[in-house]
PDB file of C-alpha atoms in Angstrom:
ATOM      1  CA  UNK A   1      82.912  84.849  76.354  1.00 59.00           C
ATOM      2  CA  UNK A   2      86.486  84.744  76.008  1.00 59.00           C
ATOM      3  CA  UNK A   3      85.783  87.203  72.457  1.00 66.00           C
ATOM      4  CA  UNK A   4      83.358  89.396  74.591  1.00 58.00           C
ATOM      5  CA  UNK A   5      85.808  89.619  77.715  1.00 62.00           C
ATOM      6  CA  UNK A   6      88.633  90.697  75.115  1.00 60.00           C
ATOM      7  CA  UNK A   7      85.706  93.015  72.912  1.00 61.00           C
ATOM      8  CA  UNK A   8      84.791  95.616  76.435  1.00 67.00           C
ATOM      9  CA  UNK A   9      87.603  98.081  76.940  1.00 67.00           C
ATOM     10  CA  UNK A  10      86.557  98.423  80.684  1.00 81.00           C
ATOM     11  CA  UNK A  11      86.562  95.135  81.649  1.00 82.00           C
ATOM     12  CA  UNK A  12      90.470  95.407  82.795  1.00 83.00           C
ATOM     13  CA  UNK A  13      89.594  98.409  85.189  1.00 87.00           C
ATOM     14  CA  UNK A  14      86.288  96.964  86.676  1.00 88.00           C
ATOM     15  CA  UNK A  15      87.512  93.383  87.734  1.00 88.00           C
ATOM     16  CA  UNK A  16      90.708  95.124  88.827  1.00 89.00           C
ATOM     17  CA  UNK A  17      87.959  97.364  90.859  1.00 90.00           C
ATOM     18  CA  UNK A  18      86.104  93.985  92.274  1.00 91.00           C
ATOM     19  CA  UNK A  19      89.299  92.236  93.268  1.00 91.00           C
ATOM     20  CA  UNK A  20      90.430  94.876  95.571  1.00 88.00           C
ATOM     21  CA  UNK A  21      87.017  95.247  96.700  1.00 92.00           C
ATOM     22  CA  UNK A  22      87.511  91.327  97.555  1.00 91.00           C
ATOM     23  CA  UNK A  23      90.857  91.714  98.907  1.00 88.00           C
ATOM     24  CA  UNK A  24      89.671  94.333 101.605  1.00 88.00           C
ATOM     25  CA  UNK A  25      86.158  92.334 102.497  1.00 92.00           C
ATOM     26  CA  UNK A  26      88.769  89.477 103.455  1.00 91.00           C
ATOM     27  CA  UNK A  27      91.439  91.719 104.876  1.00 85.00           C
ATOM     28  CA  UNK A  28      88.496  93.234 107.123  1.00 86.00           C
ATOM     29  CA  UNK A  29      87.244  89.891 108.266  1.00 88.00           C
ATOM     30  CA  UNK A  30      90.767  88.637 108.992  1.00 85.00           C
ATOM     31  CA  UNK A  31      92.525  91.221 110.247  1.00 76.00           C
ATOM     32  CA  UNK A  32      96.385  89.931 109.635  1.00 75.00           C
ATOM     33  CA  UNK A  33      98.801  91.549 107.590  1.00 72.00           C
ATOM     34  CA  UNK A  34      99.062  88.634 105.079  1.00 75.00           C
ATOM     35  CA  UNK A  35      95.390  89.193 103.923  1.00 82.00           C
ATOM     36  CA  UNK A  36      96.898  92.089 102.060  1.00 79.00           C
ATOM     37  CA  UNK A  37      93.929  93.808  99.801  1.00 83.00           C
ATOM     38  CA  UNK A  38      96.584  94.018  96.941  1.00 80.00           C
ATOM     39  CA  UNK A  39      97.699  91.095  97.764  1.00 82.00           C
ATOM     40  CA  UNK A  40      94.475  88.872  97.871  1.00 87.00           C
ATOM     41  CA  UNK A  41      93.570  90.733  94.396  1.00 88.00           C
ATOM     42  CA  UNK A  42      97.240  90.220  92.784  1.00 84.00           C
ATOM     43  CA  UNK A  43      95.945  86.728  93.090  1.00 88.00           C
ATOM     44  CA  UNK A  44      92.601  87.263  92.150  1.00 91.00           C
ATOM     45  CA  UNK A  45      93.682  88.742  89.111  1.00 90.00           C
ATOM     46  CA  UNK A  46      96.461  85.849  88.201  1.00 89.00           C
ATOM     47  CA  UNK A  47      94.111  83.336  88.763  1.00 91.00           C
ATOM     48  CA  UNK A  48      91.026  84.636  86.352  1.00 88.00           C
ATOM     49  CA  UNK A  49      93.518  85.625  83.592  1.00 87.00           C
ATOM     50  CA  UNK A  50      94.847  81.750  83.855  1.00 88.00           C
ATOM     51  CA  UNK A  51      91.057  80.619  83.950  1.00 87.00           C
ATOM     52  CA  UNK A  52      89.686  82.743  81.571  1.00 84.00           C
ATOM     53  CA  UNK A  53      92.279  82.484  78.806  1.00 84.00           C
ATOM     54  CA  UNK A  54      92.811  86.221  78.373  1.00 82.00           C
ATOM     55  CA  UNK A  55      95.832  87.759  77.881  1.00 83.00           C
ATOM     56  CA  UNK A  56      98.116  90.009  80.648  1.00 81.00           C
ATOM     57  CA  UNK A  57      98.687  91.932  77.545  1.00 81.00           C
ATOM     58  CA  UNK A  58      94.751  92.679  76.712  1.00 85.00           C
ATOM     59  CA  UNK A  59      94.152  92.698  80.467  1.00 84.00           C
ATOM     60  CA  UNK A  60      96.981  95.575  80.991  1.00 83.00           C
ATOM     61  CA  UNK A  61      95.970  97.424  78.001  1.00 84.00           C
ATOM     62  CA  UNK A  62      92.078  97.631  79.954  1.00 83.00           C
ATOM     63  CA  UNK A  63      93.505  98.722  83.005  1.00 82.00           C
ATOM     64  CA  UNK A  64      96.021 101.155  81.908  1.00 81.00           C
ATOM     65  CA  UNK A  65      94.206 104.611  83.027  1.00 83.00           C
ATOM     66  CA  UNK A  66      94.819 102.676  86.859  1.00 83.00           C
ATOM     67  CA  UNK A  67      98.519 102.630  86.186  1.00 75.00           C
ATOM     68  CA  UNK A  68      98.559 105.967  85.041  1.00 79.00           C
ATOM     69  CA  UNK A  69      96.235 107.571  87.903  1.00 80.00           C
ATOM     70  CA  UNK A  70      98.864 105.995  90.290  1.00 73.00           C
ATOM     71  CA  UNK A  71     100.340 109.210  89.696  1.00 72.00           C
ATOM     72  CA  UNK A  72      98.650 111.656  91.448  1.00 79.00           C
ATOM     73  CA  UNK A  73      97.796 108.935  94.310  1.00 74.00           C
ATOM     74  CA  UNK A  74     101.226 108.691  94.972  1.00 68.00           C
ATOM     75  CA  UNK A  75     101.397 113.063  95.021  1.00 74.00           C
ATOM     76  CA  UNK A  76      98.421 112.756  97.381  1.00 75.00           C
ATOM     77  CA  UNK A  77     100.443 111.078  99.802  1.00 69.00           C
ATOM     78  CA  UNK A  78     101.784 115.012 100.059  1.00 72.00           C
ATOM     79  CA  UNK A  79      99.257 115.979 102.178  1.00 78.00           C
ATOM     80  CA  UNK A  80     100.463 114.065 105.298  1.00 75.00           C
ATOM     81  CA  UNK A  81     103.687 115.605 105.409  1.00 71.00           C
ATOM     82  CA  UNK A  82     102.735 119.133 105.079  1.00 78.00           C
ATOM     83  CA  UNK A  83     101.144 118.403 108.056  1.00 78.00           C
ATOM     84  CA  UNK A  84     104.115 117.244 109.791  1.00 78.00           C
ATOM     85  CA  UNK A  85     106.661 119.361 107.926  1.00 83.00           C
ATOM     86  CA  UNK A  86     108.021 120.572 111.065  1.00 85.00           C
ATOM     87  CA  UNK A  87     109.441 117.394 111.902  1.00 83.00           C
ATOM     88  CA  UNK A  88     110.784 116.865 108.387  1.00 82.00           C
ATOM     89  CA  UNK A  89     112.629 120.204 109.022  1.00 86.00           C
ATOM     90  CA  UNK A  90     114.424 118.825 112.069  1.00 89.00           C
ATOM     91  CA  UNK A  91     115.358 115.397 110.578  1.00 89.00           C
ATOM     92  CA  UNK A  92     116.128 116.238 107.123  1.00 89.00           C
ATOM     93  CA  UNK A  93     119.596 115.931 106.897  1.00 91.00           C
ATOM     94  CA  UNK A  94     118.748 112.265 108.905  1.00 91.00           C
ATOM     95  CA  UNK A  95     116.233 111.631 106.382  1.00 91.00           C
ATOM     96  CA  UNK A  96     118.332 112.513 103.171  1.00 92.00           C
ATOM     97  CA  UNK A  97     121.444 110.582 104.992  1.00 94.00           C
ATOM     98  CA  UNK A  98     119.018 107.717 105.587  1.00 93.00           C
ATOM     99  CA  UNK A  99     116.878 107.112 101.685  1.00 93.00           C
ATOM    100  CA  UNK A 100     120.650 107.629 100.244  1.00 94.00           C
ATOM    101  CA  UNK A 101     121.802 104.362 102.223  1.00 94.00           C
ATOM    102  CA  UNK A 102     118.416 102.584 102.222  1.00 93.00           C
ATOM    103  CA  UNK A 103     118.486 102.798  97.591  1.00 93.00           C
ATOM    104  CA  UNK A 104     121.918 101.925  97.363  1.00 94.00           C
ATOM    105  CA  UNK A 105     122.024  99.080  99.961  1.00 93.00           C
ATOM    106  CA  UNK A 106     118.635  98.180  98.311  1.00 92.00           C
ATOM    107  CA  UNK A 107     119.920  98.323  94.413  1.00 92.00           C
ATOM    108  CA  UNK A 108     123.174  96.489  95.115  1.00 92.00           C
ATOM    109  CA  UNK A 109     122.300  93.375  97.169  1.00 92.00           C
ATOM    110  CA  UNK A 110     119.638  92.237  94.737  1.00 92.00           C
ATOM    111  CA  UNK A 111     121.730  93.007  91.216  1.00 91.00           C
ATOM    112  CA  UNK A 112     124.536  91.845  93.641  1.00 91.00           C
ATOM    113  CA  UNK A 113     122.635  88.665  94.714  1.00 92.00           C
ATOM    114  CA  UNK A 114     121.459  88.504  91.139  1.00 91.00           C
ATOM    115  CA  UNK A 115     125.402  88.934  89.432  1.00 90.00           C
ATOM    116  CA  UNK A 116     126.983  86.092  91.567  1.00 92.00           C
ATOM    117  CA  UNK A 117     123.879  83.460  91.211  1.00 91.00           C
ATOM    118  CA  UNK A 118     124.218  84.238  87.106  1.00 90.00           C
ATOM    119  CA  UNK A 119     121.170  85.611  86.709  1.00 88.00           C
ATOM    120  CA  UNK A 120     120.547  87.423  83.015  1.00 91.00           C
ATOM    121  CA  UNK A 121     121.615  90.799  82.776  1.00 90.00           C
ATOM    122  CA  UNK A 122     117.786  91.501  81.678  1.00 91.00           C
ATOM    123  CA  UNK A 123     115.970  90.345  83.954  1.00 92.00           C
ATOM    124  CA  UNK A 124     119.045  92.267  86.530  1.00 91.00           C
ATOM    125  CA  UNK A 125     118.184  95.543  85.117  1.00 92.00           C
ATOM    126  CA  UNK A 126     114.400  94.834  85.382  1.00 93.00           C
ATOM    127  CA  UNK A 127     115.087  93.804  89.416  1.00 93.00           C
ATOM    128  CA  UNK A 128     117.155  96.373  90.215  1.00 92.00           C
ATOM    129  CA  UNK A 129     114.700  99.493  90.399  1.00 91.00           C
ATOM    130  CA  UNK A 130     111.909  96.791  92.315  1.00 90.00           C
ATOM    131  CA  UNK A 131     112.055  98.991  95.832  1.00 88.00           C
ATOM    132  CA  UNK A 132     110.070 102.354  94.200  1.00 87.00           C
ATOM    133  CA  UNK A 133     106.461 103.159  92.768  1.00 83.00           C
ATOM    134  CA  UNK A 134     105.290 101.532  90.153  1.00 82.00           C
ATOM    135  CA  UNK A 135     105.833 104.483  87.746  1.00 82.00           C
ATOM    136  CA  UNK A 136     109.380 105.703  87.870  1.00 86.00           C
ATOM    137  CA  UNK A 137     110.417 101.835  88.517  1.00 90.00           C
ATOM    138  CA  UNK A 138     108.988 100.802  85.428  1.00 89.00           C
ATOM    139  CA  UNK A 139     110.295 103.525  83.347  1.00 88.00           C
ATOM    140  CA  UNK A 140     113.681 103.211  84.708  1.00 91.00           C
ATOM    141  CA  UNK A 141     113.373  98.940  84.025  1.00 92.00           C
ATOM    142  CA  UNK A 142     112.577 100.541  80.674  1.00 91.00           C
ATOM    143  CA  UNK A 143     115.781 103.547  80.203  1.00 91.00           C
ATOM    144  CA  UNK A 144     118.417 100.845  81.739  1.00 91.00           C
ATOM    145  CA  UNK A 145     116.971  97.908  79.492  1.00 91.00           C
ATOM    146  CA  UNK A 146     114.612  95.021  81.529  1.00 91.00           C
ATOM    147  CA  UNK A 147     111.087  94.307  81.057  1.00 92.00           C
ATOM    148  CA  UNK A 148     108.992  96.922  82.683  1.00 90.00           C
ATOM    149  CA  UNK A 149     106.088  94.439  83.187  1.00 85.00           C
ATOM    150  CA  UNK A 150     108.482  92.162  84.949  1.00 90.00           C
ATOM    151  CA  UNK A 151     109.581  95.234  86.820  1.00 92.00           C
ATOM    152  CA  UNK A 152     105.657  95.767  88.065  1.00 86.00           C
ATOM    153  CA  UNK A 153     105.665  92.480  89.033  1.00 86.00           C
ATOM    154  CA  UNK A 154     108.956  92.557  91.127  1.00 90.00           C
ATOM    155  CA  UNK A 155     107.760  96.446  93.009  1.00 90.00           C
ATOM    156  CA  UNK A 156     104.750  94.346  93.058  1.00 85.00           C
ATOM    157  CA  UNK A 157     106.255  91.727  95.842  1.00 87.00           C
ATOM    158  CA  UNK A 158     108.448  93.915  97.292  1.00 90.00           C
ATOM    159  CA  UNK A 159     105.408  96.386  98.464  1.00 87.00           C
ATOM    160  CA  UNK A 160     103.056  93.026  99.431  1.00 85.00           C
ATOM    161  CA  UNK A 161     106.154  91.973 101.527  1.00 87.00           C
ATOM    162  CA  UNK A 162     106.726  95.182 103.328  1.00 87.00           C
ATOM    163  CA  UNK A 163     103.539  95.790 104.445  1.00 83.00           C
ATOM    164  CA  UNK A 164     103.257  92.188 105.334  1.00 83.00           C
ATOM    165  CA  UNK A 165     106.372  92.442 107.058  1.00 87.00           C
ATOM    166  CA  UNK A 166     107.743  95.189 108.156  1.00 88.00           C
ATOM    167  CA  UNK A 167     106.248  96.392 111.053  1.00 86.00           C
ATOM    168  CA  UNK A 168     107.240  92.684 112.636  1.00 88.00           C
ATOM    169  CA  UNK A 169     111.534  93.491 111.276  1.00 91.00           C
ATOM    170  CA  UNK A 170     111.705  97.136 112.989  1.00 92.00           C
ATOM    171  CA  UNK A 171     110.114  95.423 115.520  1.00 91.00           C
ATOM    172  CA  UNK A 172     113.084  92.529 115.916  1.00 93.00           C
ATOM    173  CA  UNK A 173     115.669  95.128 115.008  1.00 92.00           C
ATOM    174  CA  UNK A 174     114.021  97.996 118.153  1.00 93.00           C
ATOM    175  CA  UNK A 175     113.604 100.278 115.903  1.00 92.00           C
ATOM    176  CA  UNK A 176     111.489 102.578 118.299  1.00 91.00           C
ATOM    177  CA  UNK A 177     111.736 106.308 116.416  1.00 92.00           C
ATOM    178  CA  UNK A 178     108.993 107.365 114.252  1.00 91.00           C
ATOM    179  CA  UNK A 179     110.898 109.260 111.659  1.00 91.00           C
ATOM    180  CA  UNK A 180     113.189 105.812 111.275  1.00 93.00           C
ATOM    181  CA  UNK A 181     110.546 103.440 110.776  1.00 93.00           C
ATOM    182  CA  UNK A 182     109.203 105.728 108.385  1.00 92.00           C
ATOM    183  CA  UNK A 183     111.887 106.608 106.334  1.00 93.00           C
ATOM    184  CA  UNK A 184     112.827 103.154 106.318  1.00 93.00           C
ATOM    185  CA  UNK A 185     109.001 101.509 105.173  1.00 93.00           C
ATOM    186  CA  UNK A 186     109.269 104.505 102.309  1.00 91.00           C
ATOM    187  CA  UNK A 187     113.088 104.195 100.899  1.00 92.00           C
ATOM    188  CA  UNK A 188     111.972 100.378 100.568  1.00 90.00           C
ATOM    189  CA  UNK A 189     108.950  99.594  99.813  1.00 88.00           C
ATOM    190  CA  UNK A 190     106.725 102.214  98.238  1.00 82.00           C
ATOM    191  CA  UNK A 191     103.204 103.021  98.449  1.00 81.00           C
ATOM    192  CA  UNK A 192     102.457  99.605  99.203  1.00 82.00           C
ATOM    193  CA  UNK A 193     104.264  99.488 102.403  1.00 85.00           C
ATOM    194  CA  UNK A 194     103.619 103.588 103.587  1.00 86.00           C
ATOM    195  CA  UNK A 195      99.891 102.216 103.660  1.00 83.00           C
ATOM    196  CA  UNK A 196     100.706 100.047 106.342  1.00 85.00           C
ATOM    197  CA  UNK A 197     103.150 102.824 107.941  1.00 89.00           C
ATOM    198  CA  UNK A 198     100.121 104.800 108.248  1.00 88.00           C
ATOM    199  CA  UNK A 199      98.719 102.087 110.079  1.00 85.00           C
ATOM    200  CA  UNK A 200     101.850 102.942 112.716  1.00 89.00           C
ATOM    201  CA  UNK A 201     101.155 106.386 113.101  1.00 89.00           C
ATOM    202  CA  UNK A 202     101.079 109.711 111.101  1.00 86.00           C
ATOM    203  CA  UNK A 203     104.351 110.764 111.202  1.00 88.00           C
ATOM    204  CA  UNK A 204     105.630 107.291 109.898  1.00 90.00           C
ATOM    205  CA  UNK A 205     103.264 107.719 107.419  1.00 89.00           C
ATOM    206  CA  UNK A 206     104.127 111.633 106.277  1.00 87.00           C
ATOM    207  CA  UNK A 207     107.682 110.306 105.913  1.00 89.00           C
ATOM    208  CA  UNK A 208     107.250 106.909 104.211  1.00 90.00           C
ATOM    209  CA  UNK A 209     105.595 109.790 101.550  1.00 85.00           C
ATOM    210  CA  UNK A 210     108.640 111.389 101.275  1.00 86.00           C
ATOM    211  CA  UNK A 211     110.996 109.035 101.459  1.00 89.00           C
ATOM    212  CA  UNK A 212     108.685 107.544  98.222  1.00 87.00           C
ATOM    213  CA  UNK A 213     110.097 110.440  95.629  1.00 83.00           C
ATOM    214  CA  UNK A 214     113.280 110.840  97.077  1.00 87.00           C
ATOM    215  CA  UNK A 215     113.808 107.230  96.708  1.00 91.00           C
ATOM    216  CA  UNK A 216     112.205 107.583  93.036  1.00 88.00           C
ATOM    217  CA  UNK A 217     114.436 110.467  92.270  1.00 88.00           C
ATOM    218  CA  UNK A 218     117.362 108.942  93.978  1.00 91.00           C
ATOM    219  CA  UNK A 219     117.330 105.181  91.607  1.00 91.00           C
ATOM    220  CA  UNK A 220     116.394 106.705  88.646  1.00 90.00           C
ATOM    221  CA  UNK A 221     120.458 108.317  88.873  1.00 91.00           C
ATOM    222  CA  UNK A 222     121.800 105.340  91.092  1.00 91.00           C
ATOM    223  CA  UNK A 223     120.321 102.411  89.057  1.00 91.00           C
ATOM    224  CA  UNK A 224     122.144 103.004  85.553  1.00 88.00           C
ATOM    225  CA  UNK A 225     125.565 104.219  87.009  1.00 88.00           C
ATOM    226  CA  UNK A 226     125.492 101.049  89.304  1.00 84.00           C
ATOM    227  CA  UNK A 227     124.409  99.099  86.083  1.00 82.00           C
ATOM    228  CA  UNK A 228     126.790  99.958  84.370  1.00 79.00           C
ATOM    229  CA  UNK A 229     129.312  98.186  86.131  1.00 76.00           C
ATOM    230  CA  UNK A 230     128.332  95.506  85.650  1.00 68.00           C
TER     231      UNK A 230
END
């Protein structure tokens, strides 16, 4: 059975899509942030790999096309941004300042805490870009000497956390501005958080979509500078 799975080139794609579909069904059934389709599919796939003995490397190669498609999927988020271009123009300065502050805070907090706890430098390199979208995060991690696969896992965890708890955190801090909500979610929790931002409203989703790209570009420049200080 394992040999058949390993030699079936599209099996990784099928198990990924099937797991996400299952996650969507469970999410609709329970209607709770913790039952996030991505989180459910992640747990299901990990369980399957453990039970079947299929190595992550083989699964990753089989499902590689899905990782490639993350790029076009992220670009497609620009559509609602175009619809709200007037709001973007009127808040551009605040958005740029907010994203810049968020990127620096995200990198410094995780790297600083890891450094104080004596975390291995390779792990720190892998943790630094965890708040941006997967294709950018993995490439930044690879360039600075991190472990791209570990970075991808940390990106997923960050996104799931944001999708589950971002609205509650914003409510706790009494953040009412739709633009501010979108900036906060997009800067720190990338595409997964953005899916939740769209549930809050189109403006939140559009601003979050914009901030994914800006945060990714800033992270690509800032991470090497900060990590060079260690």
